[in-house]
Short mmCIF file of C-alpha atoms in Angstrom, two decimals:
data_model
loop_
_atom_site.label_atom_id
_atom_site.label_comp_id
_atom_site.label_asym_id
_atom_site.label_seq_id
_atom_site.Cartn_x
_atom_site.Cartn_y
_atom_site.Cartn_z
CA UNK A 1 -26.40 -3.36 -36.23
CA UNK A 2 -24.73 -5.05 -39.20
CA UNK A 3 -25.61 -8.48 -40.57
CA UNK A 4 -23.10 -10.05 -38.19
CA UNK A 5 -25.08 -12.10 -35.66
CA UNK A 6 -22.72 -11.53 -32.72
CA UNK A 7 -23.39 -8.50 -30.48
CA UNK A 8 -21.76 -5.25 -31.57
CA UNK A 9 -19.52 -3.30 -29.20
CA UNK A 10 -18.95 0.38 -30.06
CA UNK A 11 -15.63 1.52 -28.62
CA UNK A 12 -15.36 5.30 -28.17
CA UNK A 13 -11.91 6.92 -27.98
CA UNK A 14 -10.56 10.44 -28.39
CA UNK A 15 -8.36 9.47 -31.36
CA UNK A 16 -7.10 6.21 -32.82
CA UNK A 17 -3.34 6.68 -33.05
CA UNK A 18 -0.10 5.39 -31.57
CA UNK A 19 -0.48 5.05 -27.79
CA UNK A 20 -0.91 2.59 -24.95
CA UNK A 21 -4.69 2.87 -24.72
CA UNK A 22 -5.03 2.47 -28.46
CA UNK A 23 -2.63 -0.49 -28.58
CA UNK A 24 -4.67 -2.19 -25.89
CA UNK A 25 -7.90 -1.61 -27.80
CA UNK A 26 -6.49 -2.99 -31.06
CA UNK A 27 -5.03 -6.03 -29.28
CA UNK A 28 -8.40 -6.71 -27.64
CA UNK A 29 -10.32 -6.47 -30.91
CA UNK A 30 -7.81 -8.68 -32.72
CA UNK A 31 -8.05 -11.43 -30.10
CA UNK A 32 -11.79 -11.56 -29.31
CA UNK A 33 -13.39 -14.39 -31.33
CA UNK A 34 -15.72 -12.78 -33.92
CA UNK A 35 -18.46 -15.27 -33.07
CA UNK A 36 -18.56 -13.75 -29.55
CA UNK A 37 -18.56 -10.02 -30.40
CA UNK A 38 -17.86 -7.76 -33.33
CA UNK A 39 -16.70 -4.16 -33.11
CA UNK A 40 -16.86 -0.60 -34.30
CA UNK A 41 -14.49 2.19 -33.22
CA UNK A 42 -15.78 5.74 -32.92
CA UNK A 43 -13.09 8.43 -32.73
CA UNK A 44 -14.19 11.76 -31.34
CA UNK A 45 -11.55 13.51 -33.44
CA UNK A 46 -9.92 11.39 -36.16
CA UNK A 47 -7.72 8.34 -36.71
CA UNK A 48 -4.30 7.54 -38.13
CA UNK A 49 -4.82 5.39 -41.28
CA UNK A 50 -1.48 3.63 -40.71
CA UNK A 51 -2.39 2.71 -37.15
CA UNK A 52 -5.86 1.58 -38.27
CA UNK A 53 -4.17 -1.06 -40.44
CA UNK A 54 -3.05 -2.84 -37.27
CA UNK A 55 -6.64 -4.07 -36.86
CA UNK A 56 -6.58 -7.61 -38.24
CA UNK A 57 -10.14 -8.58 -37.36
CA UNK A 58 -12.32 -8.31 -40.50
CA UNK A 59 -15.38 -6.09 -40.62
CA UNK A 60 -14.29 -3.53 -38.00
CA UNK A 61 -15.59 -0.10 -39.04
CA UNK A 62 -13.79 3.03 -37.82
CA UNK A 63 -15.65 6.34 -37.70
CA UNK A 64 -14.38 9.88 -37.10
CA UNK A 65 -16.66 12.53 -35.56
CA UNK A 66 -14.16 15.36 -36.22
CA UNK A 67 -14.52 17.14 -32.89
CA UNK A 68 -13.58 20.82 -33.09
CA UNK A 69 -11.17 22.42 -30.64
CA UNK A 70 -12.77 23.49 -27.38
CA UNK A 71 -16.45 22.89 -26.64
CA UNK A 72 -18.11 21.27 -29.66
CA UNK A 73 -21.77 20.88 -28.74
CA UNK A 74 -22.52 19.40 -32.14
CA UNK A 75 -20.37 16.40 -31.20
CA UNK A 76 -23.14 15.08 -28.94
CA UNK A 77 -25.62 15.13 -31.83
CA UNK A 78 -23.22 13.46 -34.25
CA UNK A 79 -22.43 10.73 -31.72
CA UNK A 80 -26.15 10.21 -30.92
CA UNK A 81 -26.99 9.95 -34.63
CA UNK A 82 -24.21 7.43 -35.34
CA UNK A 83 -25.15 5.26 -32.37
CA UNK A 84 -28.79 5.28 -33.50
CA UNK A 85 -27.59 3.91 -36.86
CA UNK A 86 -25.21 1.30 -35.43
CA UNK A 87 -27.49 0.14 -32.60
CA UNK A 88 -24.64 -1.48 -30.62
CA UNK A 89 -25.37 -3.91 -27.80
CA UNK A 90 -22.64 -2.26 -25.67
CA UNK A 91 -20.92 1.11 -25.69
CA UNK A 92 -17.44 1.16 -24.18
CA UNK A 93 -15.94 4.62 -23.60
CA UNK A 94 -12.31 5.06 -22.61
CA UNK A 95 -10.80 7.78 -20.42
CA UNK A 96 -12.23 11.17 -19.56
CA UNK A 97 -12.13 12.48 -23.13
CA UNK A 98 -14.79 9.94 -24.20
CA UNK A 99 -16.70 9.65 -20.92
CA UNK A 100 -19.13 12.43 -21.85
CA UNK A 101 -20.35 10.28 -24.75
CA UNK A 102 -22.13 8.10 -22.19
CA UNK A 103 -24.90 10.70 -22.32
CA UNK A 104 -25.66 10.51 -26.08
CA UNK A 105 -25.28 6.71 -25.81
CA UNK A 106 -28.01 6.63 -23.17
CA UNK A 107 -30.20 9.01 -25.19
CA UNK A 108 -29.65 6.83 -28.28
CA UNK A 109 -31.11 3.86 -26.41
CA UNK A 110 -27.88 1.88 -25.86
CA UNK A 111 -28.81 0.01 -22.70
CA UNK A 112 -25.43 -1.45 -21.72
CA UNK A 113 -22.59 1.01 -21.13
CA UNK A 114 -19.03 0.38 -19.95
CA UNK A 115 -16.31 2.89 -19.15
CA UNK A 116 -12.57 2.25 -18.87
CA UNK A 117 -10.00 4.41 -17.08
CA UNK A 118 -6.53 3.76 -18.50
CA UNK A 119 -4.38 6.44 -16.90
CA UNK A 120 -3.84 10.16 -16.49
CA UNK A 121 -1.33 12.83 -17.41
CA UNK A 122 -0.97 13.86 -13.77
CA UNK A 123 -1.53 12.82 -10.18
CA UNK A 124 -5.25 12.85 -9.22
CA UNK A 125 -4.47 15.42 -6.53
CA UNK A 126 -3.42 17.84 -9.29
CA UNK A 127 -6.44 17.25 -11.53
CA UNK A 128 -8.88 20.03 -12.31
CA UNK A 129 -11.74 19.67 -9.76
CA UNK A 130 -14.15 19.92 -12.68
CA UNK A 131 -12.91 16.52 -13.90
CA UNK A 132 -13.79 14.89 -10.57
CA UNK A 133 -17.26 16.48 -10.67
CA UNK A 134 -17.84 15.35 -14.26
CA UNK A 135 -16.95 11.74 -13.40
CA UNK A 136 -19.30 11.82 -10.39
CA UNK A 137 -22.13 13.37 -12.38
CA UNK A 138 -21.91 10.77 -15.17
CA UNK A 139 -21.44 7.82 -12.80
CA UNK A 140 -25.15 6.76 -12.87
CA UNK A 141 -24.96 6.29 -16.64
CA UNK A 142 -22.14 3.74 -16.46
CA UNK A 143 -23.12 0.14 -15.76
CA UNK A 144 -19.60 -1.15 -15.26
CA UNK A 145 -16.14 0.37 -14.89
CA UNK A 146 -12.79 -1.10 -15.89
CA UNK A 147 -9.71 0.18 -14.05
CA UNK A 148 -6.29 -0.70 -15.39
CA UNK A 149 -4.38 -0.23 -12.14
CA UNK A 150 -4.90 -0.39 -8.40
CA UNK A 151 -4.33 3.37 -8.15
CA UNK A 152 -7.14 4.00 -10.65
CA UNK A 153 -9.48 1.55 -8.91
CA UNK A 154 -8.85 3.28 -5.58
CA UNK A 155 -9.53 6.69 -7.10
CA UNK A 156 -12.81 5.57 -8.68
CA UNK A 157 -13.99 4.07 -5.41
CA UNK A 158 -12.95 6.82 -3.00
CA UNK A 159 -13.20 10.00 -5.09
CA UNK A 160 -15.94 9.13 -7.57
CA UNK A 161 -18.05 6.78 -5.44
CA UNK A 162 -18.03 3.74 -7.72
CA UNK A 163 -19.11 0.63 -5.80
CA UNK A 164 -16.51 -2.18 -6.01
CA UNK A 165 -19.13 -4.58 -7.41
CA UNK A 166 -19.50 -2.26 -10.43
CA UNK A 167 -15.80 -2.31 -11.21
CA UNK A 168 -13.27 -4.76 -12.64
CA UNK A 169 -9.51 -4.35 -12.61
CA UNK A 170 -8.01 -5.59 -15.87
CA UNK A 171 -4.35 -5.13 -16.71
CA UNK A 172 -3.45 -5.05 -20.40
CA UNK A 173 -2.09 -8.27 -21.79
CA UNK A 174 0.93 -8.47 -24.06
CA UNK A 175 1.42 -10.57 -27.17
CA UNK A 176 4.21 -12.79 -25.85
CA UNK A 177 4.70 -14.38 -29.29
CA UNK A 178 5.27 -11.10 -31.10
CA UNK A 179 7.27 -9.69 -28.18
CA UNK A 180 9.87 -12.30 -27.31
CA UNK A 181 13.49 -12.35 -26.09
CA UNK A 182 16.36 -12.14 -28.51
CA UNK A 183 19.53 -10.22 -29.26
CA UNK A 184 19.22 -8.27 -32.49
CA UNK A 185 21.23 -5.10 -33.13
CA UNK A 186 20.22 -4.93 -36.80
CA UNK A 187 17.54 -2.20 -36.34
CA UNK A 188 20.20 0.20 -34.99
CA UNK A 189 22.24 2.47 -37.31
CA UNK A 190 25.45 0.99 -38.71
CA UNK A 191 28.31 1.37 -36.24
CA UNK A 192 26.06 2.74 -33.49
CA UNK A 193 26.35 -0.14 -31.01
CA UNK A 194 29.80 -1.69 -31.08
CA UNK A 195 30.62 -4.95 -29.26
CA UNK A 196 30.68 -4.39 -25.52
CA UNK A 197 28.37 -1.38 -25.52
CA UNK A 198 25.17 -1.27 -23.46
CA UNK A 199 22.07 0.06 -25.23
CA UNK A 200 19.76 1.91 -22.84
CA UNK A 201 16.40 2.57 -24.47
CA UNK A 202 12.87 3.85 -24.08
CA UNK A 203 9.78 4.23 -26.27
CA UNK A 204 6.82 6.57 -26.00
CA UNK A 205 5.35 9.91 -27.02
CA UNK A 206 7.87 12.72 -26.51
CA UNK A 207 5.56 14.70 -24.24
CA UNK A 208 5.83 16.06 -20.70
CA UNK A 209 4.04 13.16 -18.99
CA UNK A 210 6.60 10.69 -20.41
CA UNK A 211 9.50 12.96 -19.31
CA UNK A 212 12.24 11.68 -21.63
CA UNK A 213 14.40 14.73 -20.67
CA UNK A 214 14.70 13.03 -17.27
CA UNK A 215 16.33 10.06 -19.03
CA UNK A 216 18.57 12.34 -21.11
CA UNK A 217 19.80 14.03 -17.91
CA UNK A 218 20.37 10.64 -16.28
CA UNK A 219 22.38 9.55 -19.36
CA UNK A 220 24.50 12.70 -19.09
CA UNK A 221 25.11 11.94 -15.40
CA UNK A 222 26.05 8.34 -16.30
CA UNK A 223 28.66 9.65 -18.74
CA UNK A 224 30.26 11.44 -15.79
CA UNK A 225 30.10 8.36 -13.56
CA UNK A 226 31.38 5.68 -15.94
CA UNK A 227 34.98 5.64 -17.19
CA UNK A 228 35.24 5.43 -20.99
CA UNK A 229 31.48 6.00 -21.28
CA UNK A 230 31.79 6.63 -25.03
CA UNK A 231 32.91 3.05 -25.54
CA UNK A 232 30.33 1.53 -23.21
CA UNK A 233 26.97 3.35 -23.53
CA UNK A 234 24.36 4.19 -26.12
CA UNK A 235 20.93 5.80 -25.71
CA UNK A 236 17.86 5.13 -27.88
CA UNK A 237 14.69 7.23 -27.51
CA UNK A 238 11.89 6.01 -29.80
CA UNK A 239 8.92 8.31 -30.34
CA UNK A 240 7.91 11.72 -31.64
CA UNK A 241 6.54 14.81 -29.96
CA UNK A 242 7.09 18.31 -28.66
CA UNK A 243 10.06 17.41 -26.42
CA UNK A 244 12.37 16.29 -29.23
CA UNK A 245 14.19 19.61 -29.67
CA UNK A 246 14.74 19.98 -25.92
CA UNK A 247 16.15 16.45 -25.60
CA UNK A 248 18.51 17.00 -28.51
CA UNK A 249 19.62 20.32 -27.01
CA UNK A 250 20.45 18.67 -23.66
CA UNK A 251 22.54 16.00 -25.37
CA UNK A 252 24.26 18.51 -27.65
CA UNK A 253 25.24 20.74 -24.76
CA UNK A 254 26.76 17.74 -22.97
CA UNK A 255 28.64 16.65 -26.10
CA UNK A 256 26.80 13.31 -26.15
CA UNK A 257 24.46 13.72 -29.13
CA UNK A 258 26.46 11.20 -31.17
CA UNK A 259 25.85 8.53 -28.51
CA UNK A 260 22.05 8.85 -28.84
CA UNK A 261 19.66 7.75 -31.58
CA UNK A 262 16.22 9.40 -31.82
CA UNK A 263 14.54 7.72 -34.81
CA UNK A 264 11.08 9.21 -34.24
CA UNK A 265 7.92 7.10 -34.21
CA UNK A 266 8.50 3.51 -35.33
CA UNK A 267 6.25 0.58 -36.18
CA UNK A 268 8.58 -2.35 -35.53
CA UNK A 269 8.76 -1.96 -31.76
CA UNK A 270 9.44 -5.68 -31.00
CA UNK A 271 12.65 -5.74 -33.05
CA UNK A 272 13.77 -2.40 -31.64
CA UNK A 273 13.22 -3.59 -28.07
CA UNK A 274 15.34 -6.65 -28.81
CA UNK A 275 18.19 -4.29 -29.72
CA UNK A 276 18.19 -2.90 -26.14
CA UNK A 277 20.04 -4.20 -23.11
CA UNK A 278 17.95 -2.21 -20.62
CA UNK A 279 14.53 -0.56 -20.86
CA UNK A 280 13.87 2.69 -18.97
CA UNK A 281 10.52 4.42 -18.41
CA UNK A 282 11.07 7.91 -16.90
CA UNK A 283 7.39 9.01 -16.76
CA UNK A 284 5.80 11.50 -14.38
CA UNK A 285 2.48 9.59 -14.43
CA UNK A 286 1.24 6.26 -15.81
CA UNK A 287 -1.74 3.94 -15.78
CA UNK A 288 -0.53 0.49 -16.75
CA UNK A 289 2.36 0.87 -19.17
CA UNK A 290 2.16 -1.27 -22.30
CA UNK A 291 5.80 -0.53 -23.05
CA UNK A 292 6.92 -1.94 -19.69
CA UNK A 293 4.97 -5.12 -20.42
CA UNK A 294 6.40 -5.34 -23.93
CA UNK A 295 9.95 -4.79 -22.67
CA UNK A 296 9.52 -7.51 -20.03
CA UNK A 297 8.14 -9.86 -22.69
CA UNK A 298 11.35 -9.22 -24.67
CA UNK A 299 13.40 -10.32 -21.67
CA UNK A 300 14.64 -6.86 -20.68
CA UNK A 301 15.21 -5.63 -17.14
CA UNK A 302 13.22 -2.44 -16.50
CA UNK A 303 14.10 0.73 -14.62
CA UNK A 304 10.95 2.82 -14.15
CA UNK A 305 9.70 5.71 -12.06
CA UNK A 306 7.51 4.69 -9.16
CA UNK A 307 4.29 6.26 -10.45
CA UNK A 308 0.83 4.94 -11.31
CA UNK A 309 0.74 1.21 -11.98
CA UNK A 310 4.49 0.79 -12.61
CA UNK A 311 4.93 -0.81 -9.19
CA UNK A 312 2.31 -3.41 -10.11
CA UNK A 313 4.43 -4.52 -13.06
CA UNK A 314 8.05 -4.14 -11.97
CA UNK A 315 9.11 -6.28 -9.00
CA UNK A 316 11.83 -4.36 -7.16
CA UNK A 317 15.23 -6.08 -7.37
CA UNK A 318 13.66 -9.05 -9.15
CA UNK A 319 12.63 -7.80 -12.60
CA UNK A 320 13.93 -4.25 -12.34
CA UNK A 321 14.20 -1.10 -10.25
CA UNK A 322 11.74 1.61 -9.26
CA UNK A 323 12.97 5.17 -8.65
CA UNK A 324 11.30 8.50 -7.78
CA UNK A 325 9.94 10.58 -10.66
CA UNK A 326 11.78 13.74 -11.79
CA UNK A 327 15.03 12.54 -10.17
CA UNK A 328 17.73 12.02 -12.83
CA UNK A 329 20.37 11.29 -10.16
CA UNK A 330 18.36 8.32 -8.81
CA UNK A 331 17.58 7.19 -12.35
CA UNK A 332 21.27 7.29 -13.30
CA UNK A 333 22.24 5.30 -10.19
CA UNK A 334 19.69 2.56 -10.96
CA UNK A 335 20.82 2.31 -14.59
CA UNK A 336 24.44 2.20 -13.43
CA UNK A 337 23.69 -0.93 -11.37
CA UNK A 338 22.76 -2.80 -14.54
CA UNK A 339 25.45 -1.39 -16.79
CA UNK A 340 28.00 -2.57 -14.22
CA UNK A 341 26.47 -6.03 -13.75
CA UNK A 342 25.62 -8.03 -16.92
CA UNK A 343 24.59 -11.08 -14.85
CA UNK A 344 22.03 -8.99 -12.94
CA UNK A 345 20.76 -7.64 -16.26
CA UNK A 346 20.27 -11.16 -17.64
CA UNK A 347 18.68 -12.57 -14.45
CA UNK A 348 16.18 -9.72 -14.04
CA UNK A 349 15.29 -9.79 -17.72
CA UNK A 350 14.56 -13.53 -17.60
CA UNK A 351 12.44 -13.03 -14.46
CA UNK A 352 10.44 -10.34 -16.25
CA UNK A 353 9.73 -12.68 -19.15
CA UNK A 354 8.49 -15.37 -16.74
CA UNK A 355 6.24 -12.82 -15.05
CA UNK A 356 4.67 -11.94 -18.40
CA UNK A 357 3.98 -15.60 -19.21
CA UNK A 358 2.47 -16.28 -15.78
CA UNK A 359 0.41 -13.11 -15.15
CA UNK A 360 0.08 -10.79 -18.14
CA UNK A 361 -0.83 -12.95 -21.10
CA UNK A 362 -3.08 -11.73 -23.88
CA UNK A 363 -5.38 -14.68 -23.19
CA UNK A 364 -5.92 -13.57 -19.56
CA UNK A 365 -6.79 -10.03 -20.66
CA UNK A 366 -9.26 -11.17 -23.31
CA UNK A 367 -10.94 -13.60 -20.89
CA UNK A 368 -11.38 -10.81 -18.34
CA UNK A 369 -12.92 -8.40 -20.88
CA UNK A 370 -15.25 -11.09 -22.20
CA UNK A 371 -16.42 -11.75 -18.64
CA UNK A 372 -17.31 -8.05 -18.26
CA UNK A 373 -19.13 -7.84 -21.58
CA UNK A 374 -21.03 -11.09 -20.95
CA UNK A 375 -22.09 -10.02 -17.46
CA UNK A 376 -23.21 -6.57 -18.66
CA UNK A 377 -25.35 -8.16 -21.38
CA UNK A 378 -26.97 -10.50 -18.85
CA UNK A 379 -27.64 -7.93 -16.15
CA UNK A 380 -31.02 -6.33 -15.63
CA UNK A 381 -30.96 -2.79 -16.98
CA UNK A 382 -31.90 -0.03 -14.57
CA UNK A 383 -32.95 3.49 -15.51
CA UNK A 384 -30.20 5.91 -14.41
CA UNK A 385 -31.05 8.43 -11.75
CA UNK A 386 -29.37 11.73 -10.95
CA UNK A 387 -29.13 13.26 -7.51
#
């Protein structure tokens, strides 16, 4: 442990880079008072130096264990050795990729161990059975679980056998000062959004689980449904990833590429969200979506697929609409409702902002995490047993 007198929490993640899990971790570290806990981040692979700079709390060390592709047995030794040096009071692993590090944490003598499940790339019914077995096998090593959605909590209880008393459900909070309502088209390219146009936007990794091609297809369908669509609609897809070429190809084939802006990964997400009229999340799977929370905090109505924890955030016909996944026709119809009704757009956006202020504040999230860490430190440590 360092000279800091507050207990050290070692947070273990696969990689520290742009993403919802990582955003939540950085927000948590930035908002926990340093006299309560201080932090270290251990990345199994590596970290993005630009993203690391988002950590404002002083004294946070970030380590990279440089995991090799495939099975890297040496990773366990490197993790064990680092934890022996750091001597944290608590280890907090996140998602399946880091769960296995509960074993070297136990062997390194870390007596309090927490694990968080933030979301998956697919429905639990489609998961590799080996992943269920691994979670069950490592369950005795985890003192307390954190589930970000009701779906995840139900899975941990019914499929993995986690007792409810060993689990807390904590939804990510959003910085409602940084993410606030406003109308600012300045981040968009010159001449892209003319007066009277509706900007339909999304943000996220351009990967299969986020399914931005579903939104591109819905946008193409909208262009067929709405008279003079060229004068009334624009599409913004923020993010980078393997789906970019496919999305651009879909829009090119439909003759709509000039109505869409794909700027790649961006840092100034709050200002970009304030340039939207409607936020859309077309994912195939989610835990609790940070981008939905951020969009609601910016006063945007939200159209999202009814997967994972999205239904816990979006109130149907009050703050937005929920539609089936992989259904561009349904997605287009829901978007059309807002494009056709500016008053509905404004009312649902304002209701979303109120919901953020009342239920999803950063303060509520930090208080909930502190309660878990405090209770884990106070509890009597039991030696894990394996059946």
